[in-house]
Coordinates of C-alpha atoms in Angstrom, one line a residue:
M1 CA -68.4 64.0 56.0
C2 CA -68.1 61.6 58.5
S3 CA -66.2 63.4 60.5
T4 CA -63.9 67.1 60.7
R5 CA -60.9 64.9 60.0
A6 CA -62.4 63.3 56.7
I7 CA -61.4 64.6 53.1
G8 CA -63.7 64.0 49.9
I9 CA -61.4 62.7 46.7
D10 CA -63.3 62.2 43.6
F11 CA -60.2 60.2 41.5
G12 CA -60.8 60.4 38.0
T13 CA -59.2 58.6 35.1
V14 CA -58.1 62.0 33.8
Y15 CA -58.2 63.9 36.5
S16 CA -59.0 63.6 40.1
C17 CA -60.1 66.7 43.1
V18 CA -60.1 66.8 47.1
A19 CA -62.7 68.8 49.1
V20 CA -63.0 69.5 52.4
F21 CA -66.6 70.7 54.9
Q22 CA -65.7 73.4 56.2
N23 CA -67.3 76.7 57.3
G24 CA -70.7 75.7 56.5
K25 CA -69.8 74.6 53.1
V26 CA -67.8 71.9 51.0
E27 CA -64.3 73.6 49.8
I28 CA -62.7 72.2 46.7
I29 CA -58.8 72.6 47.3
S30 CA -56.1 74.0 44.5
N31 CA -53.4 72.5 43.8
E32 CA -50.1 74.3 43.9
Q33 CA -50.7 75.7 40.5
G34 CA -53.9 76.8 41.5
N35 CA -56.0 74.7 39.6
R36 CA -58.9 72.5 41.7
I37 CA -58.9 69.5 39.3
T38 CA -55.2 67.6 39.1
S39 CA -54.1 65.3 36.4
S40 CA -54.2 62.1 37.2
C41 CA -50.7 60.8 35.8
V42 CA -47.7 59.6 37.6
A43 CA -44.5 60.1 35.5
F44 CA -40.8 58.2 36.5
T45 CA -37.6 59.8 35.8
N46 CA -33.5 58.9 36.7
N47 CA -34.1 60.6 39.8
K48 CA -37.6 61.2 41.0
R49 CA -41.4 60.5 40.7
L50 CA -43.8 63.0 39.3
I51 CA -47.1 63.3 39.9
G52 CA -50.4 64.9 38.8
D53 CA -49.6 68.4 36.5
A54 CA -45.7 67.7 36.8
A55 CA -45.9 64.7 35.2
K56 CA -47.9 65.5 32.8
S57 CA -46.4 68.5 31.7
Q58 CA -42.7 66.2 31.0
I59 CA -45.1 63.5 29.1
S60 CA -43.7 64.5 25.6
M61 CA -40.7 64.3 26.5
N62 CA -41.1 60.6 28.5
P63 CA -44.0 58.9 27.0
K64 CA -42.7 55.2 27.8
N65 CA -42.3 56.5 31.8
T66 CA -45.4 58.8 32.0
I67 CA -48.7 56.7 33.3
F68 CA -52.3 57.6 32.7
G69 CA -55.2 56.0 31.9
F70 CA -54.9 53.4 34.5
K71 CA -57.7 53.2 36.3
R72 CA -59.4 51.6 33.3
L73 CA -57.1 48.2 34.3
I74 CA -58.9 48.5 37.8
G75 CA -60.1 45.0 37.9
C76 CA -59.3 44.3 34.7
K77 CA -57.8 40.9 33.3
F78 CA -54.8 41.2 30.9
D79 CA -56.5 39.5 28.4
D80 CA -59.6 41.5 28.8
A81 CA -60.6 42.4 25.1
T82 CA -61.1 46.5 26.1
V83 CA -57.6 45.9 28.3
Q84 CA -56.3 44.8 24.8
A85 CA -57.6 48.1 23.1
D86 CA -56.6 50.7 25.2
M87 CA -52.6 49.2 25.2
K88 CA -52.7 50.0 21.6
H89 CA -53.1 53.8 22.5
W90 CA -50.7 54.1 25.6
P91 CA -47.0 54.8 24.9
F92 CA -46.1 53.1 28.0
K93 CA -46.0 49.0 28.5
V94 CA -48.3 46.5 30.0
I95 CA -47.5 43.4 30.9
N96 CA -49.1 40.2 31.5
D97 CA -48.2 39.2 35.0
N98 CA -50.0 36.1 35.9
G99 CA -53.4 36.6 33.8
K100 CA -53.3 40.3 35.6
P101 CA -51.9 43.9 34.0
K102 CA -49.0 45.5 35.1
I103 CA -47.4 48.8 34.0
Q104 CA -43.3 48.5 33.0
V105 CA -41.7 52.0 33.6
E106 CA -37.5 52.6 33.8
Y107 CA -37.3 54.0 37.2
K108 CA -33.7 55.3 38.9
N109 CA -32.1 53.3 36.2
Q110 CA -34.3 50.0 36.7
I111 CA -37.0 48.6 35.2
K112 CA -40.3 48.6 38.0
L113 CA -43.5 46.9 37.6
F114 CA -46.6 48.8 39.3
T115 CA -50.2 47.6 39.4
P116 CA -53.1 50.0 38.6
E117 CA -54.1 49.8 42.4
E118 CA -50.4 51.3 43.2
L119 CA -50.1 53.6 40.7
S120 CA -53.9 55.0 41.9
S121 CA -52.2 55.1 45.5
M122 CA -49.9 57.8 44.5
I123 CA -52.8 59.9 43.0
L124 CA -55.0 59.5 46.2
A125 CA -51.4 60.4 48.2
N126 CA -51.0 63.0 46.3
M127 CA -54.9 64.4 47.3
K128 CA -54.3 63.9 50.8
D129 CA -50.9 66.1 50.5
I130 CA -52.7 68.9 49.1
A131 CA -55.4 69.0 51.5
E132 CA -52.8 68.8 54.4
I133 CA -50.9 71.6 52.4
Y134 CA -54.2 73.8 52.8
L135 CA -55.6 72.9 55.8
G136 CA -52.5 72.5 57.8
R137 CA -53.1 69.6 59.6
K138 CA -53.0 65.8 58.9
I139 CA -55.3 64.4 57.3
S140 CA -56.1 60.6 57.6
E141 CA -59.7 59.4 56.9
A142 CA -61.5 60.0 53.5
V143 CA -64.9 59.7 51.5
I144 CA -63.6 58.3 47.6
T145 CA -65.9 58.4 44.5
V146 CA -66.0 55.7 41.8
P147 CA -67.9 55.3 38.8
A148 CA -71.6 53.1 39.2
Y149 CA -70.4 50.4 36.9
F150 CA -67.2 49.5 39.5
N151 CA -68.3 46.0 41.0
Y152 CA -67.2 45.2 44.8
S153 CA -63.7 43.8 43.5
Q154 CA -63.2 47.0 42.1
R155 CA -64.4 49.3 45.1
Q156 CA -61.9 47.3 47.4
S157 CA -59.2 47.8 45.0
I158 CA -59.6 51.5 45.5
K159 CA -60.4 51.0 49.2
D160 CA -57.1 49.6 49.1
A161 CA -55.4 52.2 47.6
G162 CA -56.4 54.6 50.1
I163 CA -54.9 52.3 52.7
I164 CA -51.6 52.4 50.8
A165 CA -52.0 56.0 50.6
G166 CA -52.5 56.5 54.0
L167 CA -56.1 57.4 54.3
N168 CA -59.2 55.3 56.6
V169 CA -61.8 54.8 53.6
L170 CA -64.9 56.0 55.6
R171 CA -67.0 55.1 52.5
I172 CA -67.3 54.0 48.3
I173 CA -69.7 56.4 46.9
D174 CA -70.9 56.2 43.4
E175 CA -70.0 59.4 41.7
S176 CA -73.4 60.0 39.8
T177 CA -75.1 59.5 43.6
T178 CA -72.9 62.0 45.1
A179 CA -73.8 64.6 42.4
A180 CA -78.0 64.3 42.8
I181 CA -76.8 64.7 46.8
A182 CA -75.5 68.1 45.5
Y183 CA -78.3 68.9 43.1
G184 CA -81.1 68.1 46.1
L185 CA -79.1 69.5 48.8
V186 CA -78.2 72.6 47.1
N187 CA -82.3 73.4 45.6
K188 CA -83.6 71.8 49.3
I189 CA -86.1 69.7 46.6
S190 CA -89.8 69.5 48.8
A191 CA -91.9 67.8 46.5
E192 CA -90.7 64.5 45.1
R193 CA -89.2 65.0 42.0
N194 CA -87.3 61.7 39.7
V195 CA -83.9 63.0 38.2
L196 CA -82.1 60.8 36.1
V197 CA -78.1 62.4 36.9
F198 CA -76.1 61.7 33.5
D199 CA -72.5 61.0 34.3
L200 CA -70.2 61.0 30.4
G201 CA -66.3 61.4 31.8
A202 CA -63.0 60.1 30.6
S203 CA -63.9 56.4 29.9
N204 CA -67.5 55.7 30.5
V205 CA -71.4 57.1 31.0
N206 CA -72.9 56.3 34.3
I207 CA -76.7 56.5 34.6
T208 CA -78.6 56.8 37.9
V209 CA -82.0 57.6 38.4
L210 CA -83.0 58.6 41.7
T211 CA -86.4 59.9 43.1
I212 CA -86.0 62.6 45.5
E213 CA -88.0 64.0 48.0
E214 CA -86.7 66.6 50.9
D215 CA -83.5 64.6 52.7
I216 CA -84.7 61.2 50.9
F217 CA -82.8 60.0 48.1
E218 CA -83.8 57.2 46.4
V219 CA -81.8 55.5 43.6
K220 CA -84.0 53.7 41.1
S221 CA -81.8 52.1 39.1
I222 CA -77.8 52.4 38.0
A223 CA -76.8 51.6 34.4
S224 CA -72.9 52.1 33.1
S225 CA -71.3 51.6 30.1
T226 CA -67.2 51.7 30.0
H227 CA -64.8 52.9 27.0
L228 CA -67.5 55.3 26.1
G229 CA -66.1 59.0 27.3
G230 CA -63.2 61.9 26.6
E231 CA -60.4 59.2 26.2
D232 CA -62.2 57.3 23.6
Y233 CA -62.8 60.6 22.0
V234 CA -59.3 61.7 21.4
N235 CA -58.6 57.9 21.0
R236 CA -60.7 58.4 17.1
I237 CA -59.0 61.9 16.3
V238 CA -55.9 60.5 17.1
E239 CA -56.1 57.3 14.7
Y240 CA -57.9 59.3 12.2
F241 CA -54.5 61.8 11.7
V242 CA -52.4 58.7 11.8
R243 CA -54.1 57.6 9.0
E244 CA -54.3 60.9 7.5
F245 CA -50.1 61.3 8.1
K246 CA -49.3 57.9 6.7
R247 CA -52.0 58.7 3.1
K248 CA -50.1 62.0 2.7
H249 CA -46.2 60.9 3.8
N250 CA -46.4 57.3 3.5
K251 CA -44.8 56.9 7.1
D252 CA -46.5 54.9 10.3
L253 CA -46.7 57.3 13.6
Q254 CA -47.5 54.5 15.4
D255 CA -43.7 53.6 15.1
N256 CA -42.9 56.7 17.2
K257 CA -44.3 56.5 20.9
R258 CA -43.2 60.2 21.5
S259 CA -44.0 61.6 17.7
L260 CA -47.7 59.9 19.1
Q261 CA -47.5 61.6 22.3
R262 CA -47.4 64.4 20.4
L263 CA -50.3 64.4 18.6
R264 CA -52.4 62.7 21.2
N265 CA -51.4 66.0 23.6
A266 CA -52.6 68.5 20.7
C267 CA -55.8 66.1 19.9
E268 CA -56.5 66.4 23.5
C269 CA -56.4 70.7 22.9
A270 CA -58.8 70.5 19.8
K271 CA -61.4 68.2 21.1
L272 CA -61.6 70.9 24.4
T273 CA -61.8 73.5 21.8
L274 CA -64.1 72.0 19.6
S275 CA -67.0 72.3 22.1
S276 CA -66.7 75.5 21.9
S277 CA -65.4 76.3 18.7
C278 CA -66.5 75.0 15.0
Q279 CA -62.9 74.2 14.2
A280 CA -59.4 73.3 15.7
S281 CA -56.0 73.9 14.7
I282 CA -53.4 71.2 14.7
E283 CA -49.7 72.5 14.8
I284 CA -47.0 70.6 15.1
D285 CA -43.3 71.1 14.5
S286 CA -41.0 68.2 12.9
L287 CA -43.6 65.7 14.2
H288 CA -41.8 63.2 12.8
E289 CA -39.0 62.5 11.0
G290 CA -38.5 66.2 10.3
I291 CA -42.2 66.2 8.5
D292 CA -44.1 69.3 10.3
F293 CA -47.8 68.5 11.1
Y294 CA -50.7 71.5 10.2
W295 CA -54.4 70.5 10.2
T296 CA -57.4 72.2 11.1
I297 CA -60.5 69.7 12.3
T298 CA -63.7 70.7 12.4
R299 CA -66.3 70.2 14.4
E300 CA -68.1 68.1 11.7
C301 CA -65.8 66.2 11.5
F302 CA -64.8 65.4 14.9
E303 CA -68.8 64.3 15.3
E304 CA -68.4 62.1 12.3
L305 CA -65.6 60.2 14.0
N306 CA -67.4 59.8 17.3
I307 CA -71.1 59.3 15.8
D308 CA -71.8 56.1 17.1
L309 CA -70.2 56.5 20.5
F310 CA -72.3 59.2 21.0
R311 CA -74.8 57.9 19.9
S312 CA -74.5 54.4 22.2
T313 CA -74.9 56.7 25.3
I314 CA -78.8 56.3 24.8
E315 CA -78.9 52.7 25.3
P316 CA -77.5 53.0 29.0
I317 CA -80.3 55.7 30.1
E318 CA -82.8 53.3 27.9
K319 CA -81.8 50.8 30.6
A320 CA -81.8 52.7 33.3
L321 CA -85.3 54.1 32.5
G322 CA -86.3 50.1 31.9
D323 CA -85.3 49.2 35.6
A324 CA -86.5 52.1 37.1
K325 CA -90.1 51.0 35.3
M326 CA -90.5 55.1 34.4
D327 CA -90.8 56.6 31.0
K328 CA -88.8 59.3 29.8
A329 CA -91.8 61.5 30.5
S330 CA -91.5 61.0 34.6
I331 CA -88.0 62.8 34.2
H332 CA -87.7 65.8 36.2
E333 CA -84.7 66.6 35.8
I334 CA -81.5 65.9 33.8
I335 CA -78.6 66.7 35.7
L336 CA -75.2 66.5 33.2
V337 CA -71.8 65.6 34.9
G338 CA -68.5 64.8 33.8
G339 CA -66.3 67.0 31.5
S340 CA -67.6 65.0 28.1
T341 CA -71.1 66.6 28.6
R342 CA -69.7 69.6 27.4
I343 CA -69.9 68.5 24.2
P344 CA -72.5 69.9 21.9
K345 CA -73.6 66.9 20.3
V346 CA -74.0 64.9 23.2
Q347 CA -76.2 67.1 24.4
Q348 CA -78.2 67.5 21.4
I349 CA -78.7 63.8 21.3
L350 CA -79.6 63.5 24.8
Q351 CA -82.2 65.9 24.7
D352 CA -83.7 64.9 21.4
F353 CA -84.5 61.8 23.4
F354 CA -85.9 63.6 25.7
N355 CA -87.7 65.6 23.6
G356 CA -86.5 68.6 23.9
K357 CA -86.7 68.9 27.6
Q358 CA -84.2 71.0 28.8
L359 CA -80.7 69.7 30.7
N360 CA -79.3 71.0 34.0
R361 CA -76.1 72.2 33.3
S362 CA -76.2 74.8 37.0
M363 CA -73.2 72.4 37.9
E364 CA -69.4 72.3 37.0
P365 CA -68.9 68.9 35.4
D366 CA -65.5 68.3 36.2
E367 CA -66.6 69.3 40.2
A368 CA -70.1 68.0 40.5
T369 CA -69.3 64.8 42.4
Q370 CA -67.6 67.0 44.6
D371 CA -69.6 70.4 44.8
D372 CA -72.9 70.0 47.4
D373 CA -72.1 73.3 48.6
Y374 CA -75.4 73.7 50.7
D375 CA -75.8 76.2 53.9
D376 CA -76.8 73.8 57.1
P377 CA -74.0 71.5 57.7
K378 CA -76.1 69.7 60.3
R379 CA -78.9 69.2 58.3
P380 CA -79.4 65.2 57.7
F381 CA -80.3 63.5 54.7
T382 CA -80.7 59.5 53.6
V383 CA -79.6 57.8 50.6
V384 CA -81.9 54.6 49.9
Y385 CA -80.2 52.3 47.2
G386 CA -83.0 49.8 45.4
T387 CA -82.1 46.5 44.0
V388 CA -81.6 47.2 40.3
N389 CA -77.9 48.3 39.0
S390 CA -77.0 47.3 35.7
R391 CA -73.6 47.6 34.5
K392 CA -71.9 47.0 30.5
R393 CA -68.6 46.1 30.2

């Protein structure tokens, strides 16, 4: 951290977390519910605003005014194909305001419009509040992680959101780079090693190739691809069940936002279950027009629905290796970051690409960008960036 007053915030599409350096190590701070990660979700009701887990918990009852995934809108235009595709899966309303997307909600019986940056500031402010409660003091400075594909304008938007949240943003740093720093500092690498960070989160895949030697981290290349993460896998499951429901009952769930959100919640749970089990059950009473929905989805079915997306994660790896002028045999360590790296098929495809090389799963995927837990707070390190960034939108 740059000062004793600074915190680190990992602002994610689905979850966020906050950490502080003290007592010689980085501590990830739990929220009021005791969770180390907090939902990146904001909800509006007739009398109050809810942020984080409290917002997520009432989403089925209030889908049109519960906002999530808005990080995907930062720096985008309303007419962008990705925005139009996302809107089909969101229960809330996104409108065109002079070419820019804004989210429309009903708050305290009035129609309100919010920019993605304003909603982002609410999440950052919540992270700040969580840290202040834990530390018992005011926080004014922060370092915030962002996806590697974020351009200058998007990074500035995050800084602006930080300012709205009452934070002086000391630095914006790539998520995958922080994971590599954590790996290097924890393992105290002395000999030169080439490291590839595979960061697969809720909405994108980020690949960073670095050379680490002692306390010098040289970023050789960065490659990214958006709309290639956990949220997109859930979308595929939802689309599958919507088709099955219509085939079986001749009724379209797309006409009922609340029913669609209840189905999505169940699909999110199923996706998580399928990372450790071969099948998951969907049981929703009175999903639509009094019709119960009971279904079992297998891991094999889940993989078939998403196999093209899983395989597409290899493209930015090939790009990053090419830009770094390395072949895959030159990589000494492959570090997995992001919750979607828990998916067995993703791990298999990645391991097959690297000819069976062991994957480094030692870091907690959801917290790796914060978890640089090393024992010498005064130990200096240097990050050197190369000239190659490859970003696919």
